[in-house]
mmCIF file of C-alpha atoms in Angstrom:
data_model
loop_
_atom_site.group_PDB
_atom_site.id
_atom_site.type_symbol
_atom_site.label_atom_id
_atom_site.label_comp_id
_atom_site.label_asym_id
_atom_site.label_seq_id
_atom_site.Cartn_x
_atom_site.Cartn_y
_atom_site.Cartn_z
ATOM 1 C CA MET H 1 -0.298 0.040 -0.365
ATOM 2 C CA ARG H 2 1.210 3.225 -0.825
ATOM 3 C CA ILE H 3 1.277 6.225 2.038
ATOM 4 C CA GLN H 4 0.176 9.568 0.733
ATOM 5 C CA SER H 5 2.944 11.740 2.322
ATOM 6 C CA PRO H 6 1.892 14.873 4.419
ATOM 7 C CA GLY H 7 1.370 18.056 2.823
ATOM 8 C CA THR H 8 0.865 16.381 -0.614
ATOM 9 C CA PRO H 9 -2.238 17.348 -2.424
ATOM 10 C CA ALA H 10 -4.430 13.996 -3.174
ATOM 11 C CA PRO H 11 -4.640 13.337 -7.278
ATOM 12 C CA ARG H 12 -7.941 14.624 -8.920
ATOM 13 C CA ILE H 13 -10.220 12.059 -10.516
ATOM 14 C CA PRO H 14 -12.684 13.395 -13.155
ATOM 15 C CA THR H 15 -16.451 12.975 -13.116
ATOM 16 C CA ALA H 16 -18.742 12.049 -15.378
ATOM 17 C CA ARG H 17 -19.567 15.431 -16.209
ATOM 18 C CA THR H 18 -16.040 16.995 -17.138
ATOM 19 C CA GLU H 19 -14.593 15.981 -20.548
ATOM 20 C CA SER H 20 -11.066 15.908 -21.160
ATOM 21 C CA PRO H 21 -9.381 19.085 -23.205
ATOM 22 C CA SER H 22 -9.018 16.448 -26.335
ATOM 23 C CA VAL H 23 -12.226 15.183 -26.114
ATOM 24 C CA ALA H 24 -14.284 18.521 -26.171
ATOM 25 C CA ALA H 25 -11.283 19.665 -29.206
ATOM 26 C CA ARG H 26 -13.119 16.805 -31.086
ATOM 27 C CA ASN H 27 -16.782 17.609 -30.750
ATOM 28 C CA THR H 28 -16.264 21.191 -32.023
ATOM 29 C CA VAL H 29 -15.555 22.853 -35.219
ATOM 30 C CA ARG H 30 -14.736 26.257 -36.147
ATOM 31 C CA SER H 31 -17.261 28.532 -37.930
ATOM 32 C CA PRO H 32 -15.132 30.138 -41.458
ATOM 33 C CA ALA H 33 -16.357 33.672 -40.285
ATOM 34 C CA THR H 34 -16.054 34.048 -36.828
ATOM 35 C CA GLY H 35 -13.455 31.166 -35.663
ATOM 36 C CA ALA H 36 -16.074 30.301 -32.759
ATOM 37 C CA PRO H 37 -16.439 26.732 -32.180
ATOM 38 C CA THR H 38 -19.554 24.895 -33.050
ATOM 39 C CA ARG H 39 -20.870 22.011 -31.803
ATOM 40 C CA SER H 40 -20.266 19.415 -34.722
ATOM 41 C CA GLN H 41 -23.984 18.103 -34.964
ATOM 42 C CA ASP H 42 -25.225 21.919 -35.891
ATOM 43 C CA VAL H 43 -22.222 21.799 -38.668
ATOM 44 C CA PHE H 44 -25.374 19.388 -41.181
ATOM 45 C CA GLU H 45 -28.615 21.639 -40.315
ATOM 46 C CA PRO H 46 -28.330 23.396 -43.065
ATOM 47 C CA ALA H 47 -27.875 20.752 -44.968
ATOM 48 C CA ARG H 48 -31.150 19.216 -43.876
ATOM 49 C CA ALA H 49 -33.032 22.553 -44.290
ATOM 50 C CA GLN H 50 -32.237 22.797 -47.983
ATOM 51 C CA ALA H 51 -33.038 19.498 -48.982
ATOM 52 C CA PRO H 52 -36.804 19.536 -49.465
ATOM 53 C CA ALA H 53 -35.663 22.508 -51.631
ATOM 54 C CA ALA H 54 -33.318 20.764 -54.169
ATOM 55 C CA ALA H 55 -36.125 18.077 -54.579
ATOM 56 C CA ALA H 56 -39.160 19.937 -55.678
ATOM 57 C CA LYS H 57 -36.560 21.562 -57.889
ATOM 58 C CA GLY H 58 -35.626 18.534 -59.217
ATOM 59 C CA HIS H 59 -39.123 17.189 -59.586
ATOM 60 C CA ALA H 60 -39.941 20.236 -61.561
ATOM 61 C CA ALA H 61 -37.548 19.772 -63.811
ATOM 62 C CA ARG H 62 -38.503 16.023 -64.382
ATOM 63 C CA ASN H 63 -42.042 17.632 -65.310
ATOM 64 C CA LEU H 64 -40.966 20.048 -68.235
ATOM 65 C CA PRO H 65 -41.511 19.371 -72.022
ATOM 66 C CA ALA H 66 -38.751 16.638 -72.872
ATOM 67 C CA GLU H 67 -36.970 17.550 -76.427
ATOM 68 C CA ILE H 68 -37.931 15.392 -79.018
ATOM 69 C CA PRO H 69 -35.836 15.013 -81.990
ATOM 70 C CA THR H 70 -36.977 16.915 -85.191
ATOM 71 C CA GLY H 71 -37.570 14.978 -88.577
ATOM 72 C CA THR H 72 -38.754 11.842 -87.253
ATOM 73 C CA PRO H 73 -41.815 10.026 -88.465
ATOM 74 C CA ASP H 74 -43.334 9.644 -85.228
ATOM 75 C CA TYR H 75 -42.536 12.930 -83.850
ATOM 76 C CA TYR H 76 -46.261 13.727 -82.604
ATOM 77 C CA ARG H 77 -46.770 10.348 -80.905
ATOM 78 C CA GLN H 78 -43.985 10.775 -78.800
ATOM 79 C CA ARG H 79 -44.721 14.213 -77.768
ATOM 80 C CA ALA H 80 -48.213 13.074 -76.974
ATOM 81 C CA GLU H 81 -46.693 10.180 -74.715
ATOM 82 C CA ASP H 82 -44.180 12.684 -73.607
ATOM 83 C CA PHE H 83 -47.167 14.937 -71.805
ATOM 84 C CA ARG H 84 -49.438 11.780 -70.451
ATOM 85 C CA ARG H 85 -45.603 11.019 -68.912
ATOM 86 C CA ARG H 86 -45.819 14.777 -66.935
ATOM 87 C CA ASN H 87 -49.679 14.552 -66.598
ATOM 88 C CA PRO H 88 -50.922 11.538 -65.180
ATOM 89 C CA GLY H 89 -54.682 11.186 -66.472
ATOM 90 C CA MET H 90 -54.793 13.595 -69.020
ATOM 91 C CA GLU H 91 -55.407 13.932 -72.383
ATOM 92 C CA PRO H 92 -52.394 15.527 -74.784
ATOM 93 C CA PRO H 93 -53.502 18.001 -77.113
ATOM 94 C CA ALA H 94 -55.725 16.581 -79.960
ATOM 95 C CA TYR H 95 -53.799 18.232 -82.529
ATOM 96 C CA TYR H 96 -50.411 15.635 -81.747
ATOM 97 C CA MET H 97 -52.497 12.493 -83.498
ATOM 98 C CA GLU H 98 -55.661 14.052 -85.075
ATOM 99 C CA TYR H 99 -54.066 16.441 -87.072
ATOM 100 C CA GLY H 100 -49.784 16.186 -87.088
ATOM 101 C CA GLN H 101 -49.696 12.542 -86.473
ATOM 102 C CA LYS H 102 -52.452 11.837 -89.265
ATOM 103 C CA TYR H 103 -50.900 13.708 -91.484
ATOM 104 C CA CYS H 104 -47.473 13.274 -91.093
ATOM 105 C CA ASP H 105 -48.336 10.085 -92.441
ATOM 106 C CA ARG H 106 -50.224 10.436 -94.708
ATOM 107 C CA PHE H 107 -48.056 12.766 -96.797
ATOM 108 C CA SER H 108 -45.252 10.192 -95.954
ATOM 109 C CA SER H 109 -46.940 7.612 -98.048
ATOM 110 C CA LEU H 110 -47.150 9.764 -101.354
ATOM 111 C CA GLY H 111 -44.291 9.065 -103.329
ATOM 112 C CA PRO H 112 -42.819 9.924 -106.971
ATOM 113 C CA LYS H 113 -46.581 8.820 -108.753
ATOM 114 C CA ASP H 114 -47.961 11.341 -106.112
ATOM 115 C CA LEU H 115 -45.983 14.349 -106.468
ATOM 116 C CA THR H 116 -43.004 15.333 -108.783
ATOM 117 C CA PRO H 117 -39.086 15.306 -107.335
ATOM 118 C CA GLU H 118 -39.282 19.240 -106.313
ATOM 119 C CA GLY H 119 -42.812 17.980 -104.614
ATOM 120 C CA LEU H 120 -41.606 15.410 -102.518
ATOM 121 C CA GLN H 121 -38.688 17.553 -101.403
ATOM 122 C CA TRP H 122 -41.202 20.293 -100.120
ATOM 123 C CA ARG H 123 -43.188 17.736 -98.251
ATOM 124 C CA ASP H 124 -39.487 16.772 -96.682
ATOM 125 C CA ARG H 125 -39.250 20.621 -95.836
ATOM 126 C CA THR H 126 -41.901 20.920 -94.948
ATOM 127 C CA LEU H 127 -42.526 18.685 -92.276
ATOM 128 C CA ASN H 128 -39.839 18.963 -91.043
ATOM 129 C CA ALA H 129 -40.260 22.802 -90.589
ATOM 130 C CA LEU H 130 -44.235 22.192 -89.137
ATOM 131 C CA GLN H 131 -41.734 19.761 -86.238
ATOM 132 C CA GLU H 132 -39.502 22.097 -85.689
ATOM 133 C CA ALA H 133 -41.986 25.311 -84.816
ATOM 134 C CA ILE H 134 -43.112 23.400 -82.075
ATOM 135 C CA GLU H 135 -39.743 22.507 -80.564
ATOM 136 C CA THR H 136 -38.881 26.198 -80.826
ATOM 137 C CA LYS H 137 -41.797 26.810 -79.230
ATOM 138 C CA ARG H 138 -40.917 24.313 -76.908
ATOM 139 C CA MET H 139 -37.078 25.296 -76.399
ATOM 140 C CA GLU H 140 -38.249 29.371 -75.844
ATOM 141 C CA ASP H 141 -40.022 28.752 -72.500
ATOM 142 C CA PRO H 142 -40.262 25.269 -71.674
ATOM 143 C CA VAL H 143 -42.787 26.400 -68.481
ATOM 144 C CA GLY H 144 -45.238 28.260 -70.612
ATOM 145 C CA PHE H 145 -45.264 25.629 -73.266
ATOM 146 C CA ALA H 146 -46.455 22.837 -70.655
ATOM 147 C CA GLN H 147 -49.141 25.235 -69.870
ATOM 148 C CA LEU H 148 -50.498 25.975 -73.380
ATOM 149 C CA GLU H 149 -50.241 21.783 -73.870
ATOM 150 C CA ARG H 150 -52.490 21.743 -71.492
ATOM 151 C CA ASP H 151 -55.094 24.102 -73.243
ATOM 152 C CA PRO H 152 -56.036 22.347 -76.216
ATOM 153 C CA GLU H 153 -57.678 24.790 -78.443
ATOM 154 C CA ALA H 154 -54.858 27.367 -77.299
ATOM 155 C CA PHE H 155 -52.467 24.867 -79.011
ATOM 156 C CA LYS H 156 -54.237 24.534 -81.668
ATOM 157 C CA LYS H 157 -54.295 27.551 -83.054
ATOM 158 C CA PHE H 158 -50.802 28.144 -82.111
ATOM 159 C CA ALA H 159 -49.652 25.160 -84.098
ATOM 160 C CA TYR H 160 -52.451 26.051 -87.106
ATOM 161 C CA ASP H 161 -50.930 29.680 -87.047
ATOM 162 C CA SER H 162 -47.396 27.722 -87.590
ATOM 163 C CA HIS H 163 -48.572 26.134 -91.130
ATOM 164 C CA PRO H 164 -48.531 29.462 -93.467
ATOM 165 C CA ASP H 165 -44.991 30.081 -93.124
ATOM 166 C CA ALA H 166 -43.863 26.538 -92.954
ATOM 167 C CA TYR H 167 -45.484 25.797 -96.308
ATOM 168 C CA VAL H 168 -44.527 28.906 -98.079
ATOM 169 C CA ASP H 169 -41.013 29.325 -96.511
ATOM 170 C CA SER H 170 -40.360 25.359 -97.474
ATOM 171 C CA GLY H 171 -41.435 26.258 -100.808
ATOM 172 C CA LEU H 172 -45.194 26.172 -102.066
ATOM 173 C CA TYR H 173 -45.062 28.507 -104.859
ATOM 174 C CA ASN H 174 -42.475 27.013 -106.706
ATOM 175 C CA LEU H 175 -44.028 23.935 -107.197
ATOM 176 C CA PRO H 176 -46.113 22.746 -110.148
ATOM 177 C CA VAL H 177 -50.132 23.228 -110.310
ATOM 178 C CA GLN H 178 -50.427 19.289 -110.463
ATOM 179 C CA ASP H 179 -48.174 19.377 -107.100
ATOM 180 C CA LEU H 180 -50.483 22.189 -105.506
ATOM 181 C CA MET H 181 -53.775 20.210 -106.515
ATOM 182 C CA LYS H 182 -52.421 16.771 -104.840
ATOM 183 C CA ILE H 183 -51.256 18.517 -101.973
ATOM 184 C CA GLY H 184 -54.317 20.554 -101.093
ATOM 185 C CA THR H 185 -56.983 17.753 -101.665
ATOM 186 C CA THR H 186 -54.831 15.341 -99.105
ATOM 187 C CA PRO H 187 -55.792 16.933 -96.188
ATOM 188 C CA ASP H 188 -59.911 15.936 -94.749
ATOM 189 C CA ILE H 189 -62.523 18.783 -95.648
ATOM 190 C CA LYS H 190 -63.322 18.457 -92.359
ATOM 191 C CA ASP H 191 -60.009 19.744 -91.485
ATOM 192 C CA LEU H 192 -59.643 22.669 -93.802
ATOM 193 C CA LEU H 193 -63.253 23.428 -92.833
ATOM 194 C CA THR H 194 -62.562 25.042 -89.154
ATOM 195 C CA GLN H 195 -62.040 28.174 -88.429
ATOM 196 C CA ASP H 196 -58.273 27.632 -87.918
ATOM 197 C CA GLY H 197 -58.105 25.580 -91.098
ATOM 198 C CA VAL H 198 -59.609 28.215 -93.191
ATOM 199 C CA ARG H 199 -57.887 30.650 -91.476
ATOM 200 C CA GLN H 200 -54.511 29.065 -92.412
ATOM 201 C CA VAL H 201 -55.595 28.610 -95.763
ATOM 202 C CA ILE H 202 -56.175 32.232 -96.167
ATOM 203 C CA ASP H 203 -53.035 33.354 -94.796
ATOM 204 C CA ALA H 204 -50.465 31.037 -97.421
ATOM 205 C CA LEU H 205 -52.356 32.501 -100.129
ATOM 206 C CA GLY H 206 -52.184 35.931 -98.287
ATOM 207 C CA LYS H 207 -48.367 34.857 -98.915
ATOM 208 C CA MET H 208 -48.717 34.499 -102.525
ATOM 209 C CA SER H 209 -47.023 37.243 -104.849
ATOM 210 C CA PRO H 210 -47.335 37.789 -108.577
ATOM 211 C CA GLY H 211 -43.649 36.499 -109.386
ATOM 212 C CA ASP H 212 -45.322 33.097 -107.190
ATOM 213 C CA VAL H 213 -47.975 32.831 -110.145
ATOM 214 C CA VAL H 214 -45.315 33.206 -112.614
ATOM 215 C CA ASN H 215 -43.743 30.053 -111.042
ATOM 216 C CA VAL H 216 -46.283 27.848 -110.906
ATOM 217 C CA ALA H 217 -47.275 28.622 -114.168
ATOM 218 C CA ARG H 218 -43.589 27.908 -115.304
ATOM 219 C CA GLU H 219 -43.324 24.981 -113.290
ATOM 220 C CA SER H 220 -46.772 23.382 -114.703
ATOM 221 C CA VAL H 221 -45.919 23.714 -118.448
ATOM 222 C CA GLU H 222 -42.161 22.370 -117.836
ATOM 223 C CA GLU H 223 -43.974 19.656 -116.225
ATOM 224 C CA LEU H 224 -46.617 18.779 -118.943
ATOM 225 C CA VAL H 225 -43.937 19.077 -120.906
ATOM 226 C CA ASN H 226 -41.719 16.488 -119.791
ATOM 227 C CA ASP H 227 -44.988 14.303 -119.600
ATOM 228 C CA VAL H 228 -45.735 14.494 -123.337
ATOM 229 C CA LYS H 229 -41.673 13.559 -123.890
ATOM 230 C CA SER H 230 -42.242 10.482 -122.031
ATOM 231 C CA ILE H 231 -44.789 9.494 -124.728
ATOM 232 C CA PHE H 232 -43.347 9.941 -128.033
ATOM 233 C CA PRO H 233 -40.129 8.187 -128.969
ATOM 234 C CA SER H 234 -37.236 10.200 -128.236
ATOM 235 C CA GLY H 235 -36.809 10.909 -132.130
ATOM 236 C CA ILE H 236 -39.201 13.029 -132.077
ATOM 237 C CA LYS H 237 -38.488 16.600 -131.637
ATOM 238 C CA LEU H 238 -41.570 18.910 -129.635
ATOM 239 C CA PRO H 239 -41.198 22.616 -130.311
ATOM 240 C CA GLU H 240 -40.516 24.379 -127.217
ATOM 241 C CA ILE H 241 -42.930 26.137 -125.419
ATOM 242 C CA LYS H 242 -42.296 29.381 -123.748
ATOM 243 C CA LEU H 243 -44.609 31.906 -121.224
ATOM 244 C CA PRO H 244 -45.262 35.551 -122.435
ATOM 245 C CA HIS H 245 -44.988 37.997 -120.236
ATOM 246 C CA LEU H 246 -47.513 38.916 -117.746
ATOM 247 C CA SER H 247 -48.041 41.771 -115.950
ATOM 248 C CA LEU H 248 -50.471 41.611 -113.612
ATOM 249 C CA PRO H 249 -52.435 44.343 -111.858
ATOM 250 C CA TRP H 250 -51.013 44.392 -108.037
#
């Protein structure tokens, strides 16, 4: 047994409520701004507070309209499927399947027996331009586009309004009249005799210039001559047909 000598202080026994300096240091961190010690459990409070906001932002991003490649035969079907994914229980705008996809399929089925080579090229440019108009609208304002999709009539008006520019800018009035006749009779009459359908026809005709009239006539005559040449033997030379100069009162 060790005997405590007189005058020597007794050793201090740490109690349960007293932490050694090394333990206390491990349980605290310092604020970068002030250097003041803070309990380590407080460091993770801001992360927990921001988690719901980050989750909501991610959810909103997933519900924005997806980008769909243009120039594809099933573009409108993919747009309709994307709408259903984002809006369970809701029907997509009728325009997607009842007009866009229907006429994409119908015009894509036309071949060399239906349209001239120029007409087929116009068809491909126009189908792509119509899809590009929708994708541009989505890209410019994804949230506004999603809201527009939920209003079928407003969406149909927007889509129909994009048609005349797509038709004309793709070279509609550079086609011969036989192409114009085929193009004009391909849609169902019920789709043309609606308010939006009549307006798009009027808008397209309003973009026709006097030069377009001459172009249509020229292309029609040239196509007629080519058809006639295919009937006669190659040794027979047909007279050259020239259109007179037209002075139109516009």
